[in-house]
Amino acid sequence: MFNKLLSKLPRVSSNNREQRKNSSTCAITSTGSTKIGNSDATLPPSCNSTSDSGKNNGRGVDSKVNGNSVFESLPGLRDVPSSEKLNLFIKKLNLCCVVFDFTDATKNLKEKETKRETLLELVEYVTSVNGKFSEAVLQEAIRMVSENIFRSFTPRPRENKITDGLDLEEDEPAMDPAWSHLQIVYEFFLRIVASPETDAKTAKRYIDQSFILKLLDLFDSEDPREREYLKTILHRVYGKFMVHRPFIRKAINNIFFTFVFETEKHNGIAEFLEILGSIINGFALPLKEEHKMFLVRALIPLHKPKSLPMYQQQLAYCITQFVEKDGRLADSVIRGLLRYWPITNSSKEVLFLNLLEEVLEATQPPEFQRCMVPLFHQIARCLTSLHFQVAERALFFWNNDHVQNLIIQNRPVILPIIFPALENNARKHWNQAVHGLTLNIRKMFNDIDPELFRECLDRYNEAESRREETEARREATWRRLEELAAEEGVKDETFPLANSKGSSTTNKRNAQLASIRGQPCSQIGYNCKCLFVYLSWY
């Protein structure tokens, strides 16, 4: 069978023998297109090149041998002596560089199945081999992997469906039709990287920065099965190739920047964060300045996109890992969260409160005191939220023993900030659960420090009295404006400014208006209605 196959090879010069050896799977038709048998398979560039004159350079062979696919012309790795296994393994790697079109499930069924069986055979060989992989084997293995997995995606049109209260996992993920081959190729690559027979110094020549960038681009695949394999593989690559570690972190950092500040669309953010969670867990102390900047510039801004619920759990783990390793980072994290705090998205606000409690659990008193004033101003706004889940989640902070101790230790500063919110909830919040939790917290503060509680209550009552007086003056001002407008019929008339020659009625009216205008805007309630009256009068 080998003699028949070799007899069909055109004779070439000795300079092209090595190229011919790597191109045994290629067949160039008379029209110049590359095919395998009658298939529509895509071949790698190395198997689809021509000479400068445009003629066949002798690197291809006919894809049919006695009517059978070229895959079937090679014996199994188990059926040859050990001395021939290596050469046969490389030949099978070259064969598997053929990429089939899976958009039509009825085409090339036999060839696709044969390639799948060949890939499984390669995986079995890699798992059971003894001895270091040679450079030639690693080169051909990485080339085969590259030809199969690196491809451009045609994403489905995605509408902006990320809205408040929407389950973001309801949509069915897009499954790659070529997964029957891709899965085995990924398994093969994973075993190559994880194998103790793979020498990192040799493999890094082929698993280089260009390869890693292409690998990271694949994380945008819509197929969750592919992203799961990529996550495992990238983690193994990070662990095996220490020289690539800074580059991988920087590349992921750049992907985050593009996602946050440009596109807000990426399918693999959760997988990247899961890998980073393991990486951060292994950071040595003290933390490098590079790692701290990564937290502030890359991780915290990830709270900005609307798709936060898709990766919030992994992001929270990464951030809490930083705070647990270096408690001094708690102030930067909390202030960063306050910077990106949502205003109109209640479900996202609950996620922020969840993360905030996790961070506070790892926060020590000195760091807590640096940020407690802006922090509890925001918590006070959450306490009075009309969305009961936001208010309830903020009140649950007092169920955490560590957070409660921090609050009690700093109650002279914190209680005056949150007391108006607590009192408003206790008097007029519509939700019974929020009302009950608020009364419990008021009672706790009253029991711990009655004097401070009474002082805050007196301030609140004074502020309420002033507010009521201001409201009463505002209402009186509006009534006077309405009475004047009704009395003189100013809705459809225009009055001149007061002057020395004006009538007594006009002078009186202008004097009344001047007295009203002389009041502060806070008392007049300066708004569109007030502006309408002014314009109507003048």
XYZ file of C-alpha atoms in Angstrom:
538
model
C 0.000 0.000 0.000
C 2.860 2.402 0.808
C 4.517 1.595 -2.519
C 1.329 2.447 -4.393
C 1.022 5.707 -2.483
C 4.645 6.699 -3.064
C 4.510 5.747 -6.741
C 1.921 8.468 -7.309
C 4.190 11.189 -5.908
C 5.785 13.401 -8.585
C 9.532 13.507 -8.466
C 10.971 16.601 -6.855
C 14.394 17.897 -6.106
C 16.169 16.904 -2.924
C 15.534 20.395 -1.535
C 11.811 19.718 -1.415
C 11.904 16.290 0.209
C 11.245 17.640 3.649
C 8.306 19.690 2.339
C 6.945 16.655 0.539
C 7.082 14.648 3.754
C 4.916 17.227 5.522
C 2.416 17.418 2.648
C 1.415 13.809 2.168
C -2.232 14.622 2.796
C -2.626 17.259 0.098
C -4.134 16.789 -3.340
C -4.090 19.617 -5.862
C -6.645 19.338 -8.622
C -6.170 20.505 -12.191
C -8.026 23.719 -11.371
C -5.658 24.571 -8.553
C -8.178 23.965 -5.710
C -7.262 21.713 -2.824
C -9.501 18.807 -1.908
C -9.516 15.537 -0.014
C -11.235 12.937 -2.146
C -14.615 14.355 -3.100
C -14.846 16.395 0.081
C -15.039 20.131 0.692
C -12.336 19.967 3.323
C -10.121 22.945 4.066
C -6.395 22.339 4.134
C -3.736 24.329 5.940
C -1.727 26.865 3.961
C 1.318 24.593 3.973
C -0.736 22.021 2.053
C -2.205 24.455 -0.447
C 0.716 26.361 -1.896
C 2.039 26.553 -5.414
C 5.314 27.596 -6.959
C 5.995 31.110 -8.102
C 4.975 30.184 -11.620
C 1.600 29.020 -10.379
C 2.252 25.341 -11.166
C 2.109 22.362 -8.854
C 5.328 22.089 -6.906
C 4.857 18.386 -6.260
C 3.833 18.686 -2.592
C 0.392 17.149 -3.024
C -0.842 13.628 -3.563
C -4.090 12.202 -4.782
C -6.503 11.847 -1.905
C -7.877 8.550 -3.095
C -5.953 5.336 -3.069
C -7.815 2.433 -4.663
C -11.090 4.264 -4.045
C -10.514 4.637 -0.307
C -9.907 7.808 1.699
C -6.291 8.657 2.406
C -7.095 8.366 6.142
C -7.693 4.650 5.672
C -4.397 4.101 3.879
C -2.436 4.450 7.121
C -2.271 1.584 9.598
C -3.142 1.995 13.244
C -0.462 2.977 15.720
C -0.994 -0.302 17.543
C -0.343 -2.308 14.379
C 3.202 -1.097 13.684
C 6.492 -1.789 15.477
C 7.665 0.693 18.059
C 10.411 1.917 15.753
C 7.831 3.089 13.207
C 5.296 4.596 15.586
C 6.900 8.039 15.721
C 6.917 8.520 11.938
C 3.382 7.191 11.671
C 2.287 9.524 14.493
C 3.645 12.536 12.598
C 1.914 11.403 9.405
C -1.386 11.127 11.227
C -0.856 14.611 12.674
C -0.449 15.909 9.129
C -3.618 14.131 8.048
C -5.595 15.703 10.850
C -4.690 19.180 9.593
C -7.578 18.718 7.165
C -10.556 20.791 8.347
C -14.029 19.783 7.184
C -17.071 21.955 6.688
C -19.747 21.044 9.251
C -22.386 23.499 8.098
C -23.812 20.693 5.930
C -24.201 17.622 8.125
C -24.701 15.328 5.102
C -21.312 15.953 3.466
C -18.191 13.823 3.876
C -19.650 11.640 6.583
C -17.116 8.868 6.086
C -14.113 11.209 6.012
C -15.302 13.059 9.115
C -15.733 9.829 11.043
C -12.329 8.602 9.934
C -10.692 11.832 11.108
C -12.498 11.565 14.445
C -11.154 8.032 14.940
C -7.661 9.192 13.969
C -7.809 12.022 16.510
C -8.853 9.590 19.224
C -5.922 7.401 18.308
C -3.569 10.378 18.632
C -4.963 11.206 22.069
C -4.413 7.624 23.202
C -0.843 7.646 21.910
C 0.008 10.930 23.664
C -1.384 9.605 26.930
C 0.585 6.343 26.854
C 3.892 7.478 25.328
C 7.110 7.034 27.267
C 9.987 9.421 26.707
C 10.249 13.103 25.943
C 8.476 14.465 22.889
C 10.926 15.508 20.207
C 10.912 18.997 18.754
C 9.542 17.675 15.453
C 6.611 16.032 17.230
C 5.808 19.192 19.197
C 6.023 21.320 16.075
C 3.632 19.108 14.125
C 1.295 18.712 17.124
C 0.987 22.473 17.648
C 0.514 22.987 13.905
C -2.315 20.453 13.826
C -3.974 22.074 16.835
C -3.638 25.527 15.288
C -5.177 24.458 11.984
C -8.209 23.001 13.748
C -9.058 25.434 16.533
C -7.999 28.867 15.257
C -10.837 30.275 13.204
C -12.918 33.407 12.916
C -16.302 33.566 14.609
C -19.520 34.755 13.029
C -21.446 35.833 16.133
C -25.203 35.815 16.190
C -26.850 39.250 16.258
C -27.224 39.990 19.955
C -29.801 42.487 21.072
C -29.297 44.430 24.235
C -31.443 42.210 26.436
C -29.588 42.849 29.649
C -32.225 44.642 31.635
C -33.238 44.861 35.221
C -34.575 41.599 36.577
C -33.855 39.556 33.437
C -32.398 36.070 33.751
C -29.331 36.334 31.539
C -28.974 32.576 31.201
C -32.351 32.005 29.581
C -31.017 32.169 26.015
C -29.852 28.876 24.547
C -26.081 28.940 23.897
C -24.880 28.412 20.340
C -23.282 24.982 19.917
C -20.474 24.629 17.370
C -21.435 21.956 14.795
C -17.768 20.919 14.511
C -17.547 20.074 18.207
C -17.184 16.318 17.512
C -13.717 17.111 16.119
C -12.895 20.192 18.176
C -13.428 18.413 21.472
C -10.868 15.734 20.621
C -8.381 18.320 19.341
C -8.724 20.274 22.603
C -8.301 17.055 24.599
C -5.186 16.237 22.569
C -3.728 19.690 23.182
C -4.561 19.566 26.893
C -2.743 16.261 27.275
C 0.247 17.563 25.328
C 0.521 20.604 27.615
C -0.088 18.647 30.816
C 2.165 15.728 29.895
C 5.392 15.402 31.893
C 7.023 14.307 28.624
C 6.588 17.815 27.178
C 9.674 19.949 27.716
C 8.630 23.542 28.391
C 11.825 25.020 26.947
C 11.254 23.239 23.645
C 7.484 23.737 23.505
C 7.667 27.486 24.161
C 9.153 27.936 20.679
C 5.792 26.927 19.227
C 3.443 27.935 22.058
C 4.621 31.509 21.733
C 2.984 34.882 22.322
C 1.280 34.861 18.935
C -0.220 31.448 19.697
C -1.402 32.629 23.119
C -3.114 35.707 21.679
C -5.022 33.544 19.221
C -5.915 31.183 22.064
C -7.290 34.083 24.113
C -9.384 35.245 21.157
C -11.158 31.884 21.191
C -12.653 32.694 24.603
C -15.254 34.768 22.775
C -16.775 31.531 21.449
C -20.485 31.195 22.110
C -20.120 27.466 22.818
C -19.735 27.022 26.610
C -18.108 23.596 26.102
C -15.288 25.187 24.146
C -14.773 27.924 26.737
C -14.552 25.286 29.470
C -11.750 23.474 27.627
C -9.993 26.761 26.896
C -10.138 27.708 30.567
C -8.446 24.469 31.599
C -5.850 24.679 28.837
C -4.922 28.300 29.544
C -4.540 27.496 33.224
C -2.162 24.657 32.340
C -0.211 26.872 29.946
C 0.110 29.555 32.633
C 1.414 27.000 35.102
C 3.863 25.284 32.721
C 5.344 28.257 30.864
C 6.514 30.725 33.488
C 8.063 32.947 30.850
C 4.593 33.679 29.438
C 2.894 34.568 32.727
C 3.303 38.382 32.607
C 2.270 38.403 28.951
C -0.892 36.375 29.667
C -1.914 38.701 32.497
C -1.306 41.760 30.333
C -3.269 40.276 27.414
C -6.242 39.490 29.661
C -5.982 43.013 31.065
C -6.275 44.445 27.535
C -9.311 42.263 26.821
C -10.970 43.645 29.961
C -10.241 47.228 28.862
C -11.822 46.611 25.466
C -14.827 44.974 27.083
C -15.443 47.690 29.696
C -14.728 50.845 27.734
C -15.581 49.874 24.149
C -17.749 46.863 23.339
C -19.327 45.575 26.585
C -19.703 42.295 24.672
C -17.591 39.209 25.356
C -18.566 35.632 26.082
C -15.512 34.599 28.083
C -15.226 37.148 30.907
C -16.418 34.647 33.533
C -13.833 32.068 32.400
C -11.023 34.647 32.445
C -11.981 35.674 35.975
C -12.098 32.064 37.110
C -8.535 31.590 35.870
C -7.461 34.840 37.502
C -9.015 33.775 40.796
C -6.624 30.826 40.900
C -3.707 33.016 39.800
C -4.416 35.686 42.433
C -4.649 33.000 45.083
C -1.032 32.115 44.294
C 0.363 35.646 44.438
C 3.263 35.972 46.850
C 3.283 38.582 49.603
C 3.869 41.460 49.640
C 1.840 42.087 46.516
C 3.637 43.711 43.602
C 2.558 47.161 42.507
C 1.653 45.645 39.130
C -0.917 43.385 40.808
C -2.445 46.253 42.788
C -2.819 48.321 39.620
C -4.492 45.349 37.940
C -7.073 45.330 40.736
C -7.779 49.059 40.511
C -7.637 49.529 36.741
C -8.989 46.236 35.396
C -11.054 44.358 37.984
C -12.992 47.152 39.704
C -14.125 48.767 36.400
C -15.684 45.415 35.475
C -18.593 46.491 37.694
C -19.550 49.086 35.094
C -21.079 46.920 32.261
C -24.711 45.909 32.373
C -23.751 42.249 31.961
C -22.222 42.155 35.473
C -24.587 39.348 36.662
C -22.983 36.999 34.112
C -19.621 37.050 35.916
C -20.315 38.687 39.274
C -19.545 35.560 41.324
C -16.092 35.078 39.762
C -15.331 38.801 40.005
C -16.295 38.909 43.682
C -13.950 35.988 44.390
C -11.022 37.759 42.699
C -11.593 41.005 44.601
C -11.998 39.335 48.000
C -8.779 37.396 47.341
C -6.927 40.686 46.979
C -8.437 42.100 50.184
C -7.653 38.939 52.149
C -4.039 39.027 50.980
C -3.584 42.735 51.697
C -6.171 44.350 53.981
C -4.941 47.825 53.059
C -6.584 47.404 49.653
C -10.061 47.436 51.246
C -10.238 51.236 51.116
C -9.419 51.284 47.377
C -11.943 48.532 46.661
C -14.781 50.188 48.594
C -14.176 53.591 47.034
C -14.030 51.931 43.618
C -17.394 50.286 44.220
C -18.879 53.622 45.278
C -17.560 55.176 42.064
C -19.452 52.653 39.908
C -22.507 52.347 42.154
C -25.687 51.860 40.058
C -28.419 54.455 40.319
C -31.432 53.022 38.489
C -30.635 49.290 38.374
C -31.954 47.734 41.590
C -30.878 44.150 40.898
C -27.326 45.327 40.188
C -27.429 47.380 43.389
C -28.177 44.217 45.360
C -25.086 42.590 43.789
C -22.978 45.557 44.900
C -24.296 45.218 48.450
C -23.458 41.498 48.432
C -19.873 42.174 47.389
C -19.601 45.075 49.816
C -20.445 42.815 52.745
C -17.833 40.256 51.626
C -15.202 42.989 51.445
C -16.176 44.398 54.846
C -15.784 40.944 56.386
C -12.077 41.075 55.476
C -11.652 44.767 56.408
C -9.784 45.803 59.532
C -10.761 48.857 61.658
C -8.043 51.236 60.343
C -9.070 50.706 56.713
C -12.743 50.836 57.652
C -12.340 54.237 59.302
C -10.792 55.708 56.146
C -13.843 55.044 54.011
C -16.766 54.779 56.451
C -18.164 58.286 55.834
C -18.788 57.996 52.057
C -19.662 54.333 52.521
C -22.483 54.942 55.004
C -23.829 57.883 53.065
C -24.404 55.379 50.261
C -25.810 52.770 52.661
C -28.207 55.398 54.020
C -29.492 55.982 50.485
C -29.948 52.226 50.105
C -31.847 52.028 53.400
C -34.469 54.453 52.102
C -34.754 52.823 48.673
C -38.325 52.239 47.549
C -37.215 48.876 46.157
C -37.660 46.657 49.178
C -34.896 44.198 48.174
C -32.295 46.955 48.170
C -33.409 48.326 51.542
C -33.675 44.834 53.028
C -30.211 43.826 51.774
C -28.672 46.961 53.298
C -30.356 46.223 56.650
C -28.933 42.694 56.577
C -25.471 44.194 57.161
C -26.329 44.292 60.872
C -26.741 40.486 60.845
C -23.013 40.136 60.124
C -21.135 40.083 63.434
C -17.896 41.561 62.069
C -19.652 44.389 60.238
C -21.873 45.076 63.244
C -18.822 45.349 65.508
C -17.197 47.812 63.112
C -20.367 49.923 63.125
C -20.717 49.852 66.903
C -17.080 50.853 67.422
C -17.560 53.861 65.140
C -21.166 54.710 66.051
C -20.468 58.386 66.932
C -19.692 58.953 63.228
C -21.990 56.396 61.598
C -25.249 56.807 63.536
C -25.737 60.525 62.712
C -25.328 59.636 59.015
C -27.836 56.776 58.889
C -30.267 57.900 61.607
C -32.539 59.953 59.286
C -32.838 56.949 56.974
C -33.658 54.637 59.871
C -36.245 57.046 61.271
C -37.902 57.575 57.894
C -38.143 53.802 57.393
C -39.566 53.315 60.859
C -42.250 55.963 60.268
C -43.334 55.515 56.683
C -41.682 52.697 54.700
C -44.297 50.690 52.820
C -42.700 47.236 53.246
C -43.370 45.433 56.526
C -40.119 43.434 56.469
C -38.050 46.587 56.020
C -40.094 48.316 58.733
C -39.477 45.473 61.208
C -35.733 45.235 60.521
C -35.406 49.002 60.930
C -37.114 48.945 64.337
C -34.700 46.221 65.502
C -31.670 48.273 64.491
C -33.070 51.426 66.162
C -33.595 49.449 69.348
C -30.038 48.089 69.184
C -28.542 51.594 68.944
C -30.830 52.845 71.701
C -29.725 50.025 74.012
C -26.019 50.473 73.261
C -25.802 54.276 73.501
C -29.057 55.940 74.682
C -27.475 59.370 74.951
C -26.199 59.360 71.344
C -29.533 57.987 70.170
C -31.493 60.812 71.881
C -29.095 63.397 70.478
C -29.589 62.039 66.926
C -33.350 61.939 67.506
C -33.388 65.585 68.623
C -31.407 66.612 65.549
C -33.795 64.674 63.348
C -36.834 66.315 64.938
C -35.288 69.784 64.537
C -34.488 69.071 60.898
C -38.021 67.825 60.335
C -39.439 70.969 61.930
C -37.326 73.179 59.690
C -38.344 71.128 56.675
C -42.011 71.455 57.550
C -41.645 75.215 58.040
C -39.897 75.527 54.687
C -42.613 73.472 53.039
C -45.307 75.618 54.625
C -43.647 78.817 53.374
C -43.350 77.325 49.914
C -47.033 76.384 49.875
C -47.977 79.872 51.097
C -45.880 81.441 48.355
C -47.593 79.385 45.686
C -51.002 80.295 47.063
C -50.132 84.017 46.927
C -48.952 83.627 43.326
C -52.132 81.794 42.368
C -54.338 84.357 44.114
C -52.600 87.228 42.356
C -52.880 85.478 39.003
C -56.583 84.780 39.520
C -57.317 88.273 40.816
C -55.718 90.225 37.984
C -56.231 87.665 35.188
C -52.560 87.600 34.241
C -52.704 84.356 32.286
C -53.426 86.127 28.984
C -52.056 89.634 29.707
C -48.623 91.204 29.887
C -47.765 93.843 32.471
C -45.080 96.522 32.124
C -42.430 96.950 34.700
C -43.194 99.322 37.539
C -42.184 102.929 36.995
C -42.809 106.329 38.576
C -45.644 107.117 36.153
C -47.492 103.798 36.667
C -50.913 103.532 38.205
C -51.298 102.745 41.865
C -52.722 99.281 41.076
C -49.763 98.400 38.885
C -47.304 99.694 41.457
C -48.991 97.656 44.171
C -48.927 94.512 42.074
C -45.255 94.990 41.192
C -44.421 95.589 44.842
C -46.104 92.308 45.773
C -44.219 90.486 43.041
C -40.941 92.091 44.106
C -41.503 90.914 47.672
C -42.039 87.391 46.410
C -39.031 87.496 44.115
C -36.856 88.680 46.944
C -37.323 85.407 48.769
C -34.743 82.614 48.318
C -35.406 80.063 45.572
C -35.642 77.322 48.188
C -38.637 79.103 49.671
C -40.345 79.978 46.420
C -39.872 76.511 44.999
C -38.283 77.766 41.826
C -39.259 75.374 39.029
C -41.072 75.335 35.712
C -44.316 76.532 37.228
C -42.655 79.498 38.889
C -40.923 80.374 35.624
C -44.284 80.252 33.805
C -45.804 82.767 36.250
C -42.843 85.109 35.908
C -42.952 85.030 32.122
C -46.713 85.563 32.124
C -46.380 88.625 34.329
C -43.659 90.277 32.313
